Amino acid sequence: MRTPELVLLGGPHSGKTHYAGQLYGRVRRRPGLLRLRNDRGTPSNLSALEEVLRCLEEGRAAQHTSADTWAEVLLPLADAHGNAMDLRWPDYGGEQLRQVFEQRAVPEAWRSRLTQAEGWVLLIRLKSETTYPDALSELTKRLENRSDTAKRAVEWDANAYWVELLQLLLHVAGVGQIDRIRRPRLAVLLSCYDEFEKAEPGKVWAPPRQALADHLPLVSSFIESNWATDVLSIWGLSALGRPLERNGAAETFIDEGPEKQGWVIPPEGGTPDPDLSRPLAWLVGA
């Protein structure tokens, strides 16, 4: 039985927690390319995902993973052909990834997983990324409002942030950039994709790589020039299909269940696909 390991790379408020909970709900209740194996019952280390799913069943957003959390969830899965695999899925506070960037230091727990992982899952929430299309205009604003300068000076342009962070992580993982990268495989998930446009019935979406190229052109160029084409995929992801409030009670989640909510836009574009396991199935070759 295979035991593939993935590294999940997502900062604060990137949708990492909700995707993990929704993924668990999908493979358990509405299997697609991947399903949950129940041959030995539900492992105790899935309790964190159970809690996320419980919040969604009540129609409310789950709490974000605390900043100091580091745990490893083991998902016992099988693919559509019945091949069994245990997928190791990290659970951590998104602030830790930002600390890696700011301190230029990678904890040993991260180092070993980056080295061993077959695939990386990169979550980028385009709408929340800071960019400065006109650097001179931005500099003028900072000079006019000096009281706000200290705060804004530490906000990197997201293009520079992600490119430098990826270079740092590749270096730690011992991955060279002379030849096109073949391992780790990379799945980029553009999270909260419903923030762009409503997923109206029958709507055909453009390939998500276009959205990445439009919003973060340097990130797009870096990824596509360093990874081999057949080990890179870019997806649109809406884990919930709509925003949820922490104290809300969305009726569609209560009445229909969270397993009927959320979707992905495949790399080639097209209509939304409810199988949230598709990006992971692609990563592990299922």
CSV table of N, CA, C and O in Angstrom, one decimal, residues 30-124:
chain,number,residue,atom,x,y,z
A,30,ARG,N,-19.4,11.6,-0.2
A,30,ARG,CA,-19.7,11.7,-1.6
A,30,ARG,C,-18.4,11.5,-2.4
A,30,ARG,O,-17.9,12.4,-3.0
A,31,PRO,N,-18.0,10.2,-2.4
A,31,PRO,CA,-16.7,9.9,-3.1
A,31,PRO,C,-16.7,10.3,-4.5
A,31,PRO,O,-17.7,10.1,-5.2
A,32,GLY,N,-15.5,10.7,-5.0
A,32,GLY,CA,-15.3,10.9,-6.4
A,32,GLY,C,-14.1,10.1,-6.8
A,32,GLY,O,-14.1,8.9,-6.8
A,33,LEU,N,-13.0,10.7,-7.3
A,33,LEU,CA,-11.8,10.0,-7.7
A,33,LEU,C,-11.2,9.3,-6.5
A,33,LEU,O,-10.5,8.3,-6.6
A,34,LEU,N,-11.4,9.9,-5.3
A,34,LEU,CA,-10.9,9.3,-4.0
A,34,LEU,C,-12.0,9.1,-3.1
A,34,LEU,O,-12.9,9.9,-3.0
A,35,ARG,N,-11.9,8.1,-2.2
A,35,ARG,CA,-12.9,7.8,-1.2
A,35,ARG,C,-12.2,7.4,0.1
A,35,ARG,O,-11.0,7.0,0.0
A,36,LEU,N,-12.9,7.6,1.2
A,36,LEU,CA,-12.3,7.2,2.5
A,36,LEU,C,-12.5,5.7,2.7
A,36,LEU,O,-13.5,5.1,2.5
A,37,ARG,N,-11.4,5.0,3.1
A,37,ARG,CA,-11.4,3.6,3.4
A,37,ARG,C,-11.9,3.5,4.9
A,37,ARG,O,-11.5,4.2,5.8
A,38,ASN,N,-12.9,2.6,5.1
A,38,ASN,CA,-13.4,2.3,6.4
A,38,ASN,C,-13.1,1.0,6.9
A,38,ASN,O,-13.8,0.4,7.8
A,39,ASP,N,-12.0,0.4,6.4
A,39,ASP,CA,-11.6,-1.0,6.8
A,39,ASP,C,-11.2,-1.1,8.3
A,39,ASP,O,-11.3,-2.1,8.9
A,40,ARG,N,-10.7,0.0,8.8
A,40,ARG,CA,-10.3,0.0,10.2
A,40,ARG,C,-11.0,1.1,11.1
A,40,ARG,O,-10.5,1.4,12.1
A,41,GLY,N,-12.1,1.5,10.6
A,41,GLY,CA,-12.8,2.6,11.3
A,41,GLY,C,-12.1,3.9,11.1
A,41,GLY,O,-11.2,4.1,10.4
A,42,THR,N,-12.7,5.0,11.7
A,42,THR,CA,-12.1,6.3,11.5
A,42,THR,C,-11.0,6.6,12.5
A,42,THR,O,-11.2,6.5,13.7
A,43,PRO,N,-9.8,6.8,12.0
A,43,PRO,CA,-8.7,7.1,12.9
A,43,PRO,C,-8.9,8.3,13.8
A,43,PRO,O,-9.6,9.3,13.4
A,44,SER,N,-8.4,8.3,15.0
A,44,SER,CA,-8.7,9.4,16.0
A,44,SER,C,-8.1,10.7,15.5
A,44,SER,O,-8.6,11.7,15.9
A,45,ASN,N,-7.0,10.7,14.7
A,45,ASN,CA,-6.4,11.9,14.3
A,45,ASN,C,-7.2,12.7,13.3
A,45,ASN,O,-6.8,13.7,12.8
A,46,LEU,N,-8.4,12.2,12.9
A,46,LEU,CA,-9.3,13.0,12.1
A,46,LEU,C,-10.3,13.9,12.9
A,46,LEU,O,-11.2,14.5,12.3
A,47,SER,N,-10.1,14.0,14.2
A,47,SER,CA,-11.0,14.7,15.0
A,47,SER,C,-11.1,16.2,14.6
A,47,SER,O,-12.1,16.8,14.7
A,48,ALA,N,-9.9,16.7,14.2
A,48,ALA,CA,-9.9,18.2,13.8
A,48,ALA,C,-10.7,18.4,12.6
A,48,ALA,O,-11.5,19.4,12.5
A,49,LEU,N,-10.7,17.5,11.6
A,49,LEU,CA,-11.5,17.6,10.4
A,49,LEU,C,-13.0,17.4,10.7
A,49,LEU,O,-13.8,18.0,10.1
A,50,GLU,N,-13.3,16.5,11.7
A,50,GLU,CA,-14.6,16.3,12.1
A,50,GLU,C,-15.2,17.5,12.7
A,50,GLU,O,-16.4,17.9,12.4
A,51,GLU,N,-14.4,18.3,13.4
A,51,GLU,CA,-14.9,19.5,14.0
A,51,GLU,C,-15.2,20.6,12.9
A,51,GLU,O,-16.2,21.3,13.0
A,52,VAL,N,-14.4,20.7,11.9
A,52,VAL,CA,-14.6,21.6,10.8
A,52,VAL,C,-15.9,21.2,10.1
A,52,VAL,O,-16.8,22.0,9.8
A,53,LEU,N,-16.1,19.9,9.9
A,53,LEU,CA,-17.3,19.4,9.2
A,53,LEU,C,-18.5,19.7,10.0
A,53,LEU,O,-19.6,20.0,9.5
A,54,ARG,N,-18.4,19.6,11.3
A,54,ARG,CA,-19.6,19.8,12.2
A,54,ARG,C,-20.0,21.3,12.1
A,54,ARG,O,-21.2,21.6,12.1
A,55,CYS,N,-19.1,22.2,12.1
A,55,CYS,CA,-19.4,23.6,12.0
A,55,CYS,C,-20.1,23.9,10.6
A,55,CYS,O,-21.1,24.6,10.6
A,56,LEU,N,-19.6,23.3,9.6
A,56,LEU,CA,-20.2,23.5,8.3
A,56,LEU,C,-21.6,22.9,8.2
A,56,LEU,O,-22.5,23.5,7.6
A,57,GLU,N,-21.8,21.8,8.9
A,57,GLU,CA,-23.2,21.2,8.9
A,57,GLU,C,-24.2,22.1,9.6
A,57,GLU,O,-25.4,22.1,9.4
A,58,GLU,N,-23.7,23.0,10.5
A,58,GLU,CA,-24.5,24.0,11.2
A,58,GLU,C,-24.6,25.3,10.4
A,58,GLU,O,-25.2,26.2,10.9
A,59,GLY,N,-24.0,25.3,9.2
A,59,GLY,CA,-24.1,26.5,8.4
A,59,GLY,C,-23.2,27.6,8.8
A,59,GLY,O,-23.5,28.8,8.4
A,60,ARG,N,-22.1,27.4,9.5
A,60,ARG,CA,-21.3,28.4,10.0
A,60,ARG,C,-19.8,28.1,9.7
A,60,ARG,O,-19.4,26.9,9.5
A,61,ALA,N,-19.0,29.1,9.6
A,61,ALA,CA,-17.6,29.0,9.3
A,61,ALA,C,-16.9,28.3,10.5
A,61,ALA,O,-17.2,28.6,11.6
A,62,ALA,N,-15.9,27.6,10.2
A,62,ALA,CA,-15.1,27.0,11.2
A,62,ALA,C,-14.0,27.9,11.7
A,62,ALA,O,-13.6,28.9,10.9
A,63,GLN,N,-13.5,27.7,12.8
A,63,GLN,CA,-12.3,28.5,13.3
A,63,GLN,C,-11.1,28.2,12.6
A,63,GLN,O,-10.9,27.0,12.2
A,64,HIS,N,-10.3,29.2,12.4
A,64,HIS,CA,-9.0,29.0,11.7
A,64,HIS,C,-8.1,28.2,12.6
A,64,HIS,O,-8.1,28.3,13.8
A,65,THR,N,-7.2,27.4,12.1
A,65,THR,CA,-6.2,26.7,12.8
A,65,THR,C,-5.3,27.6,13.6
A,65,THR,O,-4.8,28.6,13.0
A,66,SER,N,-5.1,27.4,14.9
A,66,SER,CA,-4.3,28.3,15.7
A,66,SER,C,-2.9,28.3,15.2
A,66,SER,O,-2.3,27.4,14.6
A,67,ALA,N,-2.2,29.5,15.4
A,67,ALA,CA,-0.9,29.8,14.9
A,67,ALA,C,0.1,28.7,15.3
A,67,ALA,O,1.1,28.4,14.5
A,68,ASP,N,0.1,28.2,16.5
A,68,ASP,CA,1.1,27.3,17.0
A,68,ASP,C,0.8,25.8,16.8
A,68,ASP,O,1.5,25.0,17.2
A,69,THR,N,-0.2,25.5,16.0
A,69,THR,CA,-0.6,24.1,15.8
A,69,THR,C,0.3,23.5,14.7
A,69,THR,O,0.6,24.1,13.7
A,70,TRP,N,0.8,22.3,15.0
A,70,TRP,CA,1.4,21.5,13.9
A,70,TRP,C,1.0,20.0,14.2
A,70,TRP,O,1.3,19.5,15.2
A,71,ALA,N,0.3,19.5,13.3
A,71,ALA,CA,-0.2,18.1,13.4
A,71,ALA,C,-0.2,17.5,12.0
A,71,ALA,O,-0.1,18.1,11.0
A,72,GLU,N,-0.3,16.1,12.0
A,72,GLU,CA,-0.3,15.4,10.7
A,72,GLU,C,-1.5,14.5,10.7
A,72,GLU,O,-1.7,13.7,11.6
A,73,VAL,N,-2.4,14.8,9.8
A,73,VAL,CA,-3.6,14.0,9.6
A,73,VAL,C,-3.3,12.9,8.6
A,73,VAL,O,-2.7,13.1,7.6
A,74,LEU,N,-3.7,11.7,9.0
A,74,LEU,CA,-3.6,10.5,8.1
A,74,LEU,C,-4.9,10.1,7.5
A,74,LEU,O,-5.8,9.7,8.2
A,75,LEU,N,-5.1,10.3,6.2
A,75,LEU,CA,-6.3,10.0,5.5
A,75,LEU,C,-6.2,8.6,4.8
A,75,LEU,O,-5.4,8.5,3.9
A,76,PRO,N,-6.9,7.6,5.3
A,76,PRO,CA,-6.9,6.3,4.7
A,76,PRO,C,-7.8,6.3,3.4
A,76,PRO,O,-9.1,6.4,3.6
A,77,LEU,N,-7.3,6.3,2.3
A,77,LEU,CA,-8.0,6.5,1.0
A,77,LEU,C,-7.9,5.4,0.1
A,77,LEU,O,-7.1,4.5,0.2
A,78,ALA,N,-8.8,5.3,-0.9
A,78,ALA,CA,-8.7,4.4,-2.0
A,78,ALA,C,-9.1,5.2,-3.2
A,78,ALA,O,-10.0,6.1,-3.2
A,79,ASP,N,-8.5,4.8,-4.4
A,79,ASP,CA,-8.9,5.5,-5.6
A,79,ASP,C,-10.1,4.7,-6.3
A,79,ASP,O,-10.6,3.7,-5.8
A,80,ALA,N,-10.5,5.2,-7.5
A,80,ALA,CA,-11.6,4.6,-8.2
A,80,ALA,C,-11.4,3.2,-8.6
A,80,ALA,O,-12.4,2.5,-8.9
A,81,HIS,N,-10.1,2.7,-8.6
A,81,HIS,CA,-9.8,1.4,-9.0
A,81,HIS,C,-9.6,0.5,-7.8
A,81,HIS,O,-9.2,-0.7,-7.9
A,82,GLY,N,-9.9,1.0,-6.6
A,82,GLY,CA,-9.7,0.2,-5.4
A,82,GLY,C,-8.3,0.2,-4.8
A,82,GLY,O,-8.1,-0.6,-3.8
A,83,ASN,N,-7.4,0.9,-5.4
A,83,ASN,CA,-6.0,0.9,-4.9
A,83,ASN,C,-6.0,1.7,-3.6
A,83,ASN,O,-6.4,2.9,-3.5
A,84,ALA,N,-5.5,1.1,-2.5
A,84,ALA,CA,-5.4,1.7,-1.2
A,84,ALA,C,-4.2,2.6,-1.0
A,84,ALA,O,-3.1,2.3,-1.6
A,85,MET,N,-4.4,3.7,-0.3
A,85,MET,CA,-3.2,4.6,0.0
A,85,MET,C,-3.5,5.3,1.3
A,85,MET,O,-4.7,5.6,1.6
A,86,ASP,N,-2.5,5.6,2.0
A,86,ASP,CA,-2.6,6.5,3.2
A,86,ASP,C,-2.0,7.8,2.9
A,86,ASP,O,-0.8,7.9,2.7
A,87,LEU,N,-2.8,8.8,2.9
A,87,LEU,CA,-2.3,10.1,2.5
A,87,LEU,C,-2.0,11.0,3.8
A,87,LEU,O,-2.9,11.1,4.6
A,88,ARG,N,-0.8,11.4,3.9
A,88,ARG,CA,-0.4,12.2,5.0
A,88,ARG,C,-0.6,13.7,4.6
A,88,ARG,O,-0.1,14.2,3.7
A,89,TRP,N,-1.4,14.4,5.5
A,89,TRP,CA,-1.9,15.7,5.2
A,89,TRP,C,-1.6,16.6,6.4
A,89,TRP,O,-2.1,16.4,7.5
A,90,PRO,N,-0.7,17.6,6.2
A,90,PRO,CA,-0.3,18.4,7.4
A,90,PRO,C,-1.4,19.4,7.8
A,90,PRO,O,-2.2,20.0,7.0
A,91,ASP,N,-1.5,19.7,9.1
A,91,ASP,CA,-2.5,20.7,9.6
A,91,ASP,C,-1.7,21.6,10.5
A,91,ASP,O,-1.0,21.2,11.5
A,92,TYR,N,-1.7,22.9,10.1
A,92,TYR,CA,-0.9,23.9,10.9
A,92,TYR,C,-1.5,25.3,10.7
A,92,TYR,O,-2.3,25.5,9.8
A,93,GLY,N,-1.1,26.2,11.6
A,93,GLY,CA,-1.5,27.5,11.5
A,93,GLY,C,-0.8,28.2,10.3
A,93,GLY,O,0.4,28.1,10.1
A,94,GLY,N,-1.6,28.9,9.5
A,94,GLY,CA,-1.0,29.6,8.3
A,94,GLY,C,0.0,30.6,8.6
A,94,GLY,O,0.9,30.9,7.7
A,95,GLU,N,0.0,31.2,9.8
A,95,GLU,CA,1.0,32.1,10.2
A,95,GLU,C,2.4,31.5,10.1
A,95,GLU,O,3.4,32.3,10.0
A,96,GLN,N,2.6,30.2,10.3
A,96,GLN,CA,3.9,29.6,10.3
A,96,GLN,C,4.6,29.7,9.0
A,96,GLN,O,5.8,29.9,8.9
A,97,LEU,N,3.8,29.7,7.9
A,97,LEU,CA,4.4,29.9,6.6
A,97,LEU,C,5.0,31.3,6.4
A,97,LEU,O,6.0,31.5,5.8
A,98,ARG,N,4.3,32.2,6.9
A,98,ARG,CA,4.7,33.6,6.9
A,98,ARG,C,6.0,33.8,7.7
A,98,ARG,O,6.9,34.5,7.3
A,99,GLN,N,6.1,33.1,8.9
A,99,GLN,CA,7.2,33.2,9.7
A,99,GLN,C,8.5,32.6,9.0
A,99,GLN,O,9.6,33.1,9.1
A,100,VAL,N,8.2,31.5,8.2
A,100,VAL,CA,9.3,30.9,7.5
A,100,VAL,C,9.9,32.0,6.5
A,100,VAL,O,11.1,32.1,6.4
A,101,PHE,N,9.0,32.7,5.9
A,101,PHE,CA,9.5,33.7,4.9
A,101,PHE,C,10.2,34.9,5.7
A,101,PHE,O,11.3,35.3,5.2
A,102,GLU,N,9.6,35.4,6.8
A,102,GLU,CA,10.2,36.5,7.4
A,102,GLU,C,11.5,36.2,8.1
A,102,GLU,O,12.4,37.0,8.2
A,103,GLN,N,11.6,35.0,8.7
A,103,GLN,CA,12.8,34.6,9.4
A,103,GLN,C,13.9,33.9,8.6
A,103,GLN,O,15.0,33.7,9.0
A,104,ARG,N,13.5,33.6,7.4
A,104,ARG,CA,14.4,32.8,6.5
A,104,ARG,C,15.0,31.6,7.2
A,104,ARG,O,16.1,31.2,7.0
A,105,ALA,N,14.1,31.0,7.9
A,105,ALA,CA,14.5,29.7,8.7
A,105,ALA,C,13.4,28.7,8.6
A,105,ALA,O,12.2,29.1,8.7
A,106,VAL,N,13.7,27.5,8.3
A,106,VAL,CA,12.7,26.4,8.2
A,106,VAL,C,12.8,25.4,9.3
A,106,VAL,O,13.9,24.8,9.5
A,107,PRO,N,11.8,25.3,10.2
A,107,PRO,CA,11.9,24.3,11.3
A,107,PRO,C,12.1,22.9,10.7
A,107,PRO,O,11.8,22.6,9.6
A,108,GLU,N,12.7,22.0,11.6
A,108,GLU,CA,13.0,20.7,11.1
A,108,GLU,C,11.8,19.9,10.7
A,108,GLU,O,11.9,19.1,9.8
A,109,ALA,N,10.7,20.1,11.4
A,109,ALA,CA,9.4,19.4,11.0
A,109,ALA,C,9.0,19.7,9.5
A,109,ALA,O,8.6,18.9,8.8
A,110,TRP,N,9.2,21.0,9.1
A,110,TRP,CA,9.0,21.4,7.8
A,110,TRP,C,10.0,20.8,6.8
A,110,TRP,O,9.7,20.3,5.7
A,111,ARG,N,11.3,20.9,7.2
A,111,ARG,CA,12.4,20.5,6.4
A,111,ARG,C,12.2,19.0,5.9
A,111,ARG,O,12.3,18.7,4.7
A,112,SER,N,11.9,18.1,6.9
A,112,SER,CA,11.8,16.7,6.5
A,112,SER,C,10.6,16.4,5.6
A,112,SER,O,10.7,15.6,4.7
A,113,ARG,N,9.5,17.1,5.8
A,113,ARG,CA,8.3,16.9,5.0
A,113,ARG,C,8.5,17.5,3.6
A,113,ARG,O,8.0,16.9,2.6
A,114,LEU,N,9.2,18.6,3.5
A,114,LEU,CA,9.4,19.2,2.2
A,114,LEU,C,10.3,18.3,1.4
A,114,LEU,O,10.1,18.1,0.2
A,115,THR,N,11.3,17.6,2.0
A,115,THR,CA,12.2,16.7,1.3
A,115,THR,C,11.5,15.4,0.9
A,115,THR,O,11.8,14.9,-0.2
A,116,GLN,N,10.6,14.9,1.7
A,116,GLN,CA,10.0,13.6,1.5
A,116,GLN,C,8.7,13.7,0.6
A,116,GLN,O,8.3,12.7,0.0
A,117,ALA,N,8.1,14.8,0.5
A,117,ALA,CA,6.8,14.9,-0.1
A,117,ALA,C,6.9,14.6,-1.6
A,117,ALA,O,7.8,15.1,-2.3
A,118,GLU,N,5.9,13.9,-2.1
A,118,GLU,CA,5.7,13.6,-3.5
A,118,GLU,C,5.1,14.8,-4.2
A,118,GLU,O,5.4,15.1,-5.4
A,119,GLY,N,4.3,15.6,-3.5
A,119,GLY,CA,3.6,16.7,-4.1
A,119,GLY,C,3.4,17.9,-3.2
A,119,GLY,O,3.4,17.7,-2.0
A,120,TRP,N,3.4,19.1,-3.7
A,120,TRP,CA,3.1,20.3,-2.9
A,120,TRP,C,1.7,20.8,-3.4
A,120,TRP,O,1.4,20.8,-4.6
A,121,VAL,N,0.9,21.2,-2.4
A,121,VAL,CA,-0.4,21.9,-2.7
A,121,VAL,C,-0.2,23.3,-2.3
A,121,VAL,O,0.0,23.6,-1.1
A,122,LEU,N,-0.3,24.2,-3.2
A,122,LEU,CA,-0.1,25.7,-3.0
A,122,LEU,C,-1.4,26.4,-3.1
A,122,LEU,O,-2.0,26.4,-4.1
A,123,LEU,N,-1.9,26.9,-1.9
A,123,LEU,CA,-3.2,27.6,-1.9
A,123,LEU,C,-2.9,29.1,-1.9
A,123,LEU,O,-2.2,29.7,-1.1
A,124,ILE,N,-3.4,29.8,-2.9
A,124,ILE,CA,-3.3,31.2,-3.1
A,124,ILE,C,-4.7,31.8,-3.2
A,124,ILE,O,-5.4,31.4,-4.1
